[in-house]
Short mmCIF file of C-alpha atoms and ligand atoms in Angstrom, two decimals:
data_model
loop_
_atom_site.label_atom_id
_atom_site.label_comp_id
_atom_site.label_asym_id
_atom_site.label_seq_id
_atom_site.Cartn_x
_atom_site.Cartn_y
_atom_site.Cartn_z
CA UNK A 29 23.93 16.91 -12.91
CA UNK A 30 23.81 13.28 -14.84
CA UNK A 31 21.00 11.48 -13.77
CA UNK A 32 20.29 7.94 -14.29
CA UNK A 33 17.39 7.32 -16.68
CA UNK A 34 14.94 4.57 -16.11
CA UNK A 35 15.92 2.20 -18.43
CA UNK A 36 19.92 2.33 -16.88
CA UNK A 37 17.99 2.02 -13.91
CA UNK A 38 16.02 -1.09 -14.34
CA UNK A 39 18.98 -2.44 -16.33
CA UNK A 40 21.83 -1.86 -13.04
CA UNK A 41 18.78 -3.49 -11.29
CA UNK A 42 18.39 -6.14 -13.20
CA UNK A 43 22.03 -6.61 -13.15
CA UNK A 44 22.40 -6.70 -9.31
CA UNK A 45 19.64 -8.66 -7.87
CA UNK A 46 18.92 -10.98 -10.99
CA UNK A 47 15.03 -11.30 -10.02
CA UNK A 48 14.02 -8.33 -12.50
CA UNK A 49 13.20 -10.09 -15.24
CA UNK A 50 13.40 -9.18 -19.19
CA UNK A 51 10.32 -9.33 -20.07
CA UNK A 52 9.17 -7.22 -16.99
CA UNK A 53 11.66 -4.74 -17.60
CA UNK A 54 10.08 -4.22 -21.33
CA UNK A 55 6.78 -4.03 -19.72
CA UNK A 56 7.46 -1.37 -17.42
CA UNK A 57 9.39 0.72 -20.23
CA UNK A 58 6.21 0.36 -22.33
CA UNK A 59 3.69 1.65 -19.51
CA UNK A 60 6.20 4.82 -19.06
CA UNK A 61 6.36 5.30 -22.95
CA UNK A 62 2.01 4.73 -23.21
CA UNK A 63 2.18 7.40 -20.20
CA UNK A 64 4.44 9.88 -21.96
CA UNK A 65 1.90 9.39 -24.76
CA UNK A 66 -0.98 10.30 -22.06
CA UNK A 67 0.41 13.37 -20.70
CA UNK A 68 1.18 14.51 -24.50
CA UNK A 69 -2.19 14.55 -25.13
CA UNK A 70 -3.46 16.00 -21.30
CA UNK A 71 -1.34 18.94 -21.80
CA UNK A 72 -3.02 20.00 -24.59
CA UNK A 73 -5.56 20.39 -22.82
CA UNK A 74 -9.14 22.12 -24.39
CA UNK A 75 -6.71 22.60 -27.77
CA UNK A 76 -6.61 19.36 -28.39
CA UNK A 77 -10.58 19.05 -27.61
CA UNK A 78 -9.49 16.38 -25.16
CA UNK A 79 -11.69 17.68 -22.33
CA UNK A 80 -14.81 17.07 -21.40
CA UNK A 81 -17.29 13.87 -20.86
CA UNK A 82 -18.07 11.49 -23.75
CA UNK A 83 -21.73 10.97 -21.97
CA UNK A 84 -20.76 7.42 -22.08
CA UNK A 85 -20.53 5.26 -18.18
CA UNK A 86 -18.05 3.19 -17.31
CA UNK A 87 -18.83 -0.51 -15.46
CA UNK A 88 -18.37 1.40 -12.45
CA UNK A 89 -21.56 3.98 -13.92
CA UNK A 90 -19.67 6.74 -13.56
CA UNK A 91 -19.64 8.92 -16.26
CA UNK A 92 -16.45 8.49 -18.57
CA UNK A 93 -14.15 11.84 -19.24
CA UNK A 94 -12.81 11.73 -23.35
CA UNK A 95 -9.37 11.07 -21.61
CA UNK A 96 -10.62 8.24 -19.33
CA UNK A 97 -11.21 6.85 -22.64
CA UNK A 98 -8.29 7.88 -24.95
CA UNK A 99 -5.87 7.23 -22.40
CA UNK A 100 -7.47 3.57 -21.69
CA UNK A 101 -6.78 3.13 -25.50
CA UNK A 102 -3.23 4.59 -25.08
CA UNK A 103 -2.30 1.61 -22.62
CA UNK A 104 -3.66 -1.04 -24.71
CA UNK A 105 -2.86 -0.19 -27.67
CA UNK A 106 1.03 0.35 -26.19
CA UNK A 107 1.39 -2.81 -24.37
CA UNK A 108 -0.88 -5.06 -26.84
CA UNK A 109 2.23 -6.20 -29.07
CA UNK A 110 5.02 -6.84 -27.02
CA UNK A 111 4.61 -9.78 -26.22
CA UNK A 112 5.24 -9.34 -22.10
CA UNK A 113 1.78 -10.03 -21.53
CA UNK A 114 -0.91 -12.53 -20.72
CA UNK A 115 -4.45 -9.83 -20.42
CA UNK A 116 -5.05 -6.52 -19.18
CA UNK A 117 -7.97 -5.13 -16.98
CA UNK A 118 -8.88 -1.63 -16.50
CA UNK A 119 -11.19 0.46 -14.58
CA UNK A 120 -12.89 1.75 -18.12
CA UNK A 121 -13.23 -1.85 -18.82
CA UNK A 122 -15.98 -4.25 -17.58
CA UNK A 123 -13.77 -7.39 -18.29
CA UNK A 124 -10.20 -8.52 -19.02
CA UNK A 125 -8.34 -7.66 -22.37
CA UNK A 126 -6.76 -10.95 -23.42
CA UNK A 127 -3.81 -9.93 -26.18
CA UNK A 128 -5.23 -11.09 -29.61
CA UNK A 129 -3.97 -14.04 -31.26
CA UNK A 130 -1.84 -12.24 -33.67
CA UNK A 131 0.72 -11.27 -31.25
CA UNK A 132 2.82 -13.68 -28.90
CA UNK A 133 1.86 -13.88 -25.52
CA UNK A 134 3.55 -13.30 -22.01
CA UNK A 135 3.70 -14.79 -18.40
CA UNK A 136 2.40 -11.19 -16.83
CA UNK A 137 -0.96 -9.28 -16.12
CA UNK A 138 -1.30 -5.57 -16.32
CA UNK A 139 -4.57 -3.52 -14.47
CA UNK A 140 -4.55 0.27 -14.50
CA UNK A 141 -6.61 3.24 -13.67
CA UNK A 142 -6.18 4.97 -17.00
CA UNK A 143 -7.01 7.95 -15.59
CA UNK A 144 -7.03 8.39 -11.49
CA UNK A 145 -8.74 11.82 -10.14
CA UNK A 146 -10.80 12.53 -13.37
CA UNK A 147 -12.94 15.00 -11.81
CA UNK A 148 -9.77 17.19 -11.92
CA UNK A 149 -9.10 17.21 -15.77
CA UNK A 150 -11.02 20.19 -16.83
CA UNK A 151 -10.06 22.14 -14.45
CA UNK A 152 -6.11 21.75 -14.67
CA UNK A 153 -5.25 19.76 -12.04
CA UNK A 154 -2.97 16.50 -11.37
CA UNK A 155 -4.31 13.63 -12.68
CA UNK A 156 -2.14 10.27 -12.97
CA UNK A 157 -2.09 7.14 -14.43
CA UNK A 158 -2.41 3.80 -11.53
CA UNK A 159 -0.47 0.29 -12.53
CA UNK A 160 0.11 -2.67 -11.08
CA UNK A 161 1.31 -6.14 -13.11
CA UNK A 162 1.04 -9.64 -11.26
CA UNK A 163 2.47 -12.93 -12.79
CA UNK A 164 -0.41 -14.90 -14.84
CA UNK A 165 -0.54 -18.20 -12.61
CA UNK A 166 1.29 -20.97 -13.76
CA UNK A 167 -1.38 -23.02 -14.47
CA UNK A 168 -2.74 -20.42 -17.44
CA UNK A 169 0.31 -20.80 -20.16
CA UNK A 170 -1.16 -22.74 -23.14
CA UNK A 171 -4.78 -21.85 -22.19
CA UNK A 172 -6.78 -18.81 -22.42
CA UNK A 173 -6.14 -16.74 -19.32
CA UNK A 174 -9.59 -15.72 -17.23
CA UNK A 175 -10.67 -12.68 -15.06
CA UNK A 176 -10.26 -15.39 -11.94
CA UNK A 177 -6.69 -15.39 -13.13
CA UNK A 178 -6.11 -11.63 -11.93
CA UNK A 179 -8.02 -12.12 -8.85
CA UNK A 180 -5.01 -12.81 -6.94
CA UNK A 181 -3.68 -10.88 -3.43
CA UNK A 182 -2.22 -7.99 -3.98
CA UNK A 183 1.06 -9.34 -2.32
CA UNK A 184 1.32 -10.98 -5.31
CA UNK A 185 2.24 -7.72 -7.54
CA UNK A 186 5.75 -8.02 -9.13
CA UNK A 187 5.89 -4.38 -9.83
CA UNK A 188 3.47 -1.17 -9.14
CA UNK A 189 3.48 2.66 -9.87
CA UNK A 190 1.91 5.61 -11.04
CA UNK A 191 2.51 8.43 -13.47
CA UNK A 192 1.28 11.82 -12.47
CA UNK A 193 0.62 14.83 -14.71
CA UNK A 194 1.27 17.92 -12.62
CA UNK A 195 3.23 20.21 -12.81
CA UNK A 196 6.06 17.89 -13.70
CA UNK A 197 5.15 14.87 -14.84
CA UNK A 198 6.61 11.63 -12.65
CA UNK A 199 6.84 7.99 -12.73
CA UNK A 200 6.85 6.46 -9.46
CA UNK A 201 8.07 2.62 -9.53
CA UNK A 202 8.43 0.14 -7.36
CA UNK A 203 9.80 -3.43 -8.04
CA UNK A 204 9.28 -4.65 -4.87
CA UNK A 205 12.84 -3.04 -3.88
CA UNK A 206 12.10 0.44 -2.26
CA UNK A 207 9.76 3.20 -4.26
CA UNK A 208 12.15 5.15 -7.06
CA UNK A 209 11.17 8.63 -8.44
CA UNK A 210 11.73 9.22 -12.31
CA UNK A 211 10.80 13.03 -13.39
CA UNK A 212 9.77 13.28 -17.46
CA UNK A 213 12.86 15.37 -18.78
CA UNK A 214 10.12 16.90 -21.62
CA UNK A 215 12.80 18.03 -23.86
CA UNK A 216 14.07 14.58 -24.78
CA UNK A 217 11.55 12.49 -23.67
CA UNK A 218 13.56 10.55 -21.15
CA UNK A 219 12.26 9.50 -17.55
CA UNK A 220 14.90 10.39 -15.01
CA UNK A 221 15.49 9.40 -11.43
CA UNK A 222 14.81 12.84 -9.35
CA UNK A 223 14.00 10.69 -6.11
CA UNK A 224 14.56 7.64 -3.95
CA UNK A 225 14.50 5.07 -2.24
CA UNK A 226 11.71 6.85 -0.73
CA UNK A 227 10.99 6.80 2.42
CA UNK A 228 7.99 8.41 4.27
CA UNK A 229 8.84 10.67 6.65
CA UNK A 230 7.54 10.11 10.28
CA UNK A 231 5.45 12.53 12.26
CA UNK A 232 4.29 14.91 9.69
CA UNK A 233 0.57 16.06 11.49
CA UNK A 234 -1.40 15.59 8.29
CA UNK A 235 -4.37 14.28 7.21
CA UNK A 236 -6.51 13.94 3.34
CA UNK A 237 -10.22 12.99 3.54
CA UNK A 238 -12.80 14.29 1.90
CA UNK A 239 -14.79 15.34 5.00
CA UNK A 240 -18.21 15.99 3.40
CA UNK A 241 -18.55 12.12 3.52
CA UNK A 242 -18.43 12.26 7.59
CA UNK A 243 -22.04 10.79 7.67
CA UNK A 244 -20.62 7.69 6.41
CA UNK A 245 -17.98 7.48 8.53
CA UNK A 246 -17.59 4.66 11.45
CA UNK A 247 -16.81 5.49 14.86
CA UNK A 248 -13.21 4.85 14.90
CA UNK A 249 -12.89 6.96 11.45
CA UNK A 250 -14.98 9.82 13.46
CA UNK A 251 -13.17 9.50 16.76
CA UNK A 252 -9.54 9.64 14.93
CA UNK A 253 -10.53 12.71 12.81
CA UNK A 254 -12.37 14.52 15.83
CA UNK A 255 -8.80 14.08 17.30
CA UNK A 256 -6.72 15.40 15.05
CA UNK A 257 -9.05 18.69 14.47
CA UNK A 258 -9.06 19.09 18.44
CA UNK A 259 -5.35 19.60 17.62
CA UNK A 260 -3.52 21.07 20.72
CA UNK A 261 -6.47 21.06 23.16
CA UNK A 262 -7.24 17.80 21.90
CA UNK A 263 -5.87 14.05 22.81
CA UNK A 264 -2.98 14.78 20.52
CA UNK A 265 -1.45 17.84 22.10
CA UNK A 266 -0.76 19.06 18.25
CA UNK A 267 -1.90 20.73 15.53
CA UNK A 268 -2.77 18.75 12.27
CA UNK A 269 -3.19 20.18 9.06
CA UNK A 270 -5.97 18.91 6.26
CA UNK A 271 -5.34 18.39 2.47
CA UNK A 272 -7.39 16.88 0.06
CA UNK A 273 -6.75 16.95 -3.70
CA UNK A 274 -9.56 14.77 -4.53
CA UNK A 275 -6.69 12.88 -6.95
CA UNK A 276 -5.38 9.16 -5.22
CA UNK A 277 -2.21 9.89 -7.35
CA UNK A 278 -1.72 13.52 -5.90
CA UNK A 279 -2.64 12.62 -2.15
CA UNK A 280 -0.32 9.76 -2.10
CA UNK A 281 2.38 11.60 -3.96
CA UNK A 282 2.48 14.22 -1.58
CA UNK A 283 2.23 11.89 1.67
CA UNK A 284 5.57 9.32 0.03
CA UNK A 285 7.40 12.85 0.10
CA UNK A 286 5.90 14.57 3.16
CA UNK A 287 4.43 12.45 5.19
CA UNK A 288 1.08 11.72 6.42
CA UNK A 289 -2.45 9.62 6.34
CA UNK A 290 -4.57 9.16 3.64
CA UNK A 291 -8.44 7.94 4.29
CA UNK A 292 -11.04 6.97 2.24
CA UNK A 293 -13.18 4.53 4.64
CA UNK A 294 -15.87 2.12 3.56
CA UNK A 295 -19.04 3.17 4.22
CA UNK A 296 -20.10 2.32 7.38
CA UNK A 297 -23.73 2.55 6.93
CA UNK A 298 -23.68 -0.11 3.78
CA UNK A 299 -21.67 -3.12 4.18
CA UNK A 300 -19.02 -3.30 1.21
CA UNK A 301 -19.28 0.13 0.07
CA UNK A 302 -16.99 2.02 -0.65
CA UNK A 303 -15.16 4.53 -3.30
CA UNK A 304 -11.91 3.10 -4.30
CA UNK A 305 -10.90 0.08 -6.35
CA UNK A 306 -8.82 -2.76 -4.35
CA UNK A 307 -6.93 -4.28 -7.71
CA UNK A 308 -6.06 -1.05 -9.47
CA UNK A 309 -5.84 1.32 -7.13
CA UNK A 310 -5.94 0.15 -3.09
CA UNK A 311 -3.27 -2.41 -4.59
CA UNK A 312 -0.65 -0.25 -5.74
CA UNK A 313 -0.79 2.18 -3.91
CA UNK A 314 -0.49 -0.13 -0.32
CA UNK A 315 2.51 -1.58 -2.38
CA UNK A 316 4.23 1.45 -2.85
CA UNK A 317 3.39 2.60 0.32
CA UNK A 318 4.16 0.23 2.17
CA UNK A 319 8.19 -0.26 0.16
CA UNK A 320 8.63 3.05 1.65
CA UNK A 321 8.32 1.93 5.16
CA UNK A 322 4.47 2.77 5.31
CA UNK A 323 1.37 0.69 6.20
CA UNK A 324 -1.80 0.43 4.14
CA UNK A 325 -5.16 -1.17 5.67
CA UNK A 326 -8.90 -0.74 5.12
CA UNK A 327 -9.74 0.15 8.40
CA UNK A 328 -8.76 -3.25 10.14
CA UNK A 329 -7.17 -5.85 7.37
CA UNK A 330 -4.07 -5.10 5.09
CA UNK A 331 -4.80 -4.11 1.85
CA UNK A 332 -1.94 -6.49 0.24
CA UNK A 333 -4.10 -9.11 2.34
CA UNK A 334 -7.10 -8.95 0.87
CA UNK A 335 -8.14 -11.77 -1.58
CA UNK A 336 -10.15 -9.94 -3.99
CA UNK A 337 -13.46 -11.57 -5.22
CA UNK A 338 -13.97 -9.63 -8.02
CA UNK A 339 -11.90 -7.61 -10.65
CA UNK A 340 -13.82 -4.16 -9.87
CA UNK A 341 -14.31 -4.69 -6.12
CA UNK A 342 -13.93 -1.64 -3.83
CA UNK A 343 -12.26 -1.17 -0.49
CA UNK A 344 -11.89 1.31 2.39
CA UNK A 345 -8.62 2.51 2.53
CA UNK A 346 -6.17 4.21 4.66
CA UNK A 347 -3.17 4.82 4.38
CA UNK A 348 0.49 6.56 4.92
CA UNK A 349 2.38 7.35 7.95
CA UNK A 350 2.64 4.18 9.73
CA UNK A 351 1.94 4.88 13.23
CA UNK A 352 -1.32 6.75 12.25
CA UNK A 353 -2.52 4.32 9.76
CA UNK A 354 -1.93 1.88 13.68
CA UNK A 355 -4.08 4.28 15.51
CA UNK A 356 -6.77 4.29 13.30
CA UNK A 357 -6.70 0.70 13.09
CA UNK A 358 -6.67 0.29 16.96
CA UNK A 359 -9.56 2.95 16.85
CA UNK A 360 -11.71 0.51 14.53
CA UNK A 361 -10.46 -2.68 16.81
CA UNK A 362 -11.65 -0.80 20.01
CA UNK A 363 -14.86 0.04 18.70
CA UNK A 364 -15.22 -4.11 17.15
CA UNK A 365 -14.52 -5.23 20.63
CA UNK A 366 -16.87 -2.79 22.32
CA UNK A 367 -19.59 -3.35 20.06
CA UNK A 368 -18.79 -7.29 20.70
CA UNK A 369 -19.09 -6.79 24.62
P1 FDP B 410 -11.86 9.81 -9.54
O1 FDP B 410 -13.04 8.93 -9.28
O2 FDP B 410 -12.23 11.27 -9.77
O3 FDP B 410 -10.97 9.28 -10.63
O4 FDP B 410 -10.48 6.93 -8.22
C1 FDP B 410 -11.26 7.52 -7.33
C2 FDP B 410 -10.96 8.99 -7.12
O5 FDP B 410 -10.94 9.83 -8.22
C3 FDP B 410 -9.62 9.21 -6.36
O6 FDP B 410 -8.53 9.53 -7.20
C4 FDP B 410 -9.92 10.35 -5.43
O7 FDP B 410 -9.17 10.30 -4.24
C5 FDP B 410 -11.40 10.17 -5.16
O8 FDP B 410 -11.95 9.40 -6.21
C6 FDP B 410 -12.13 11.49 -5.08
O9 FDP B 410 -13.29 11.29 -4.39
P2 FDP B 410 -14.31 12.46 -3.98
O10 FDP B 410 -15.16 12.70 -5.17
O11 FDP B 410 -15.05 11.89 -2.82
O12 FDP B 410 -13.50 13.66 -3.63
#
């Protein structure tokens, strides 16, 4: 069956709504070549001595993997030269990565999770790469760009996606015109569309949280998961099931093709706590999401909403089908106005 590859994708794409630009095309085909380069070097697994922690913490102080950090170098290193970009900021980063003098500069900005679901590499399971590039603002060409540059709504991305390393590897793109599926053909290195648009499909009675966090769960997080596991005899009249990969990439992967809701709430006993990252991961994943006819909040604001204060700041966030990522919502909306009364 001939299959078009990415780069006749973005090209046709390019060709037939005129708003993918060059340059952003290049960009795009340099993160999928960085995270061919990324999987190389995961799938050799302990015989490449790639496993393991470097005893190192990232800003975050969580304690870096050696492919946190090789594949953080992997994306610079790939997307340094080109000349497509402005900076780059990355969760093994504490600050932005302006592109040294020595190469020309672009109009875009690139964040990534070099790694997303690291707790999985040494034991074999999917891990993936998170992206998302936004447009420097136009008041930054001829001047050196800043970390308040990138701190910009995530409605703002121009493009977002994810590679994951399973077992096949796939880029998942979006350019802002429906969520595309590209599967690594490994024998000639080429990304091909195997998917798309995507569209999440409705009703699917399934749910990923890790539930040994309950404690920190609010009431309308407890009340909608209580629900669900009541299943028949419950409020729902149905059955759900429970998955939980403890990988953003897999989870979300599996609920674009299957269906379902994603949570991973704030705490609710410490304001502004919580796990996951708004700009490099909440971000792109509520844009793809929400491309393929999904919603994305953090419990009662859009994601894409949000105007982030800092580049590392985390956010509760749930996600998916989009009548359940509603009802959790109206859960947390309920419980606002009854605390209110
Ligand atoms: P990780 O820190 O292992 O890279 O990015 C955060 C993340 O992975 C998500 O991919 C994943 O959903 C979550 O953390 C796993 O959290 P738990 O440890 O609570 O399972």
């Amino acid at each position: 069956m001939k299959r078009l590859t990415l780069t006749r994708f973005m090209i046709e794409e390019q060709r037939r709504s005129g708003a993918l630009p060059s340059e952003l095309r290049l960009l795009i085909e340099t993160v999928a070549r960085a995270c061919k380069t990324i999987n190389h070097a995961i799938g050799k697994g302990a015989l490449g001595e790639v496993l393991g922690s470097l005893g190192s913490e990232n800003v975050q102080g969580e304690v870096q993997k050696k492919l946190d950090v090789i594949a953080n170098e992997l994306l610079l290193e790939a997307n340094e030269w080109g000349g497509h970009l402005a900076a780059m900021a990355s969760e093994e980063m504490e600050t932005i990565h302006r592109i040294p003098n020595r190469y020309p500069k672009g109009e875009y900005l690139l964040l990534f999770d070099p790694i997303d679901g690291s707790s999985n590499i040494d034991v074999g399971l999917s891990v993936g790469t998170i992206f998302s590039v936004l447009r420097a603002p136009a008041d930054a060409s001829g001047r050196e760009v800043t970390e308040q540059d990138f701190l910009q709504r995530g409605s703002e991305q121009v493009a977002a996606g994810y590679a994951i390393y399973g077992p096949q590897t796939l880029l998942v793109l979006t350019l802002g015109t429906g969520v595309y599926e590209f599967t690594l053909d490994r024998e000639i290195g080429a990304w091909k569309m195997t998917d798309g648009p995507l569209k999440i499909p409705a009703g699917n009675c399934e749910f990923a949280i890790n539930s040994a966090r309950h404690k920190q769960w609010s009431p309308a997080i407890t009340r909608y998961i209580d629900e669900r596991l009541a299943g028949e005899d419950g409020p729902c009249g149905k059955d759900y099931n429970m998955r939980w990969t403890a990988s953003m990439v897999a989870d979300v992967h599996r609920i674009l093709k299957r269906g379902g809701v994603f949570l991973y709430p704030a705490d609710h006993r410490h304001a502004n706590k919580a796990r996951l990252r708004l700009m490099y991961e909440a971000n792109p994943m509520a844009f793809l999401i929400e491309q393929a006819g999904g919603s994305a909040n953090n419990g009662h604001e859009r994601i894409l909403d949000i105007l982030p204060t800092g580049l590392h700041e985390r956010v509760g966030v749930i996600l998916g089908d989009r009548e359940e990522v509603e009802t959790v919502a109206a859960y947390g909306r309920e419980a606002l106005a009854t605390a209110g009364s």
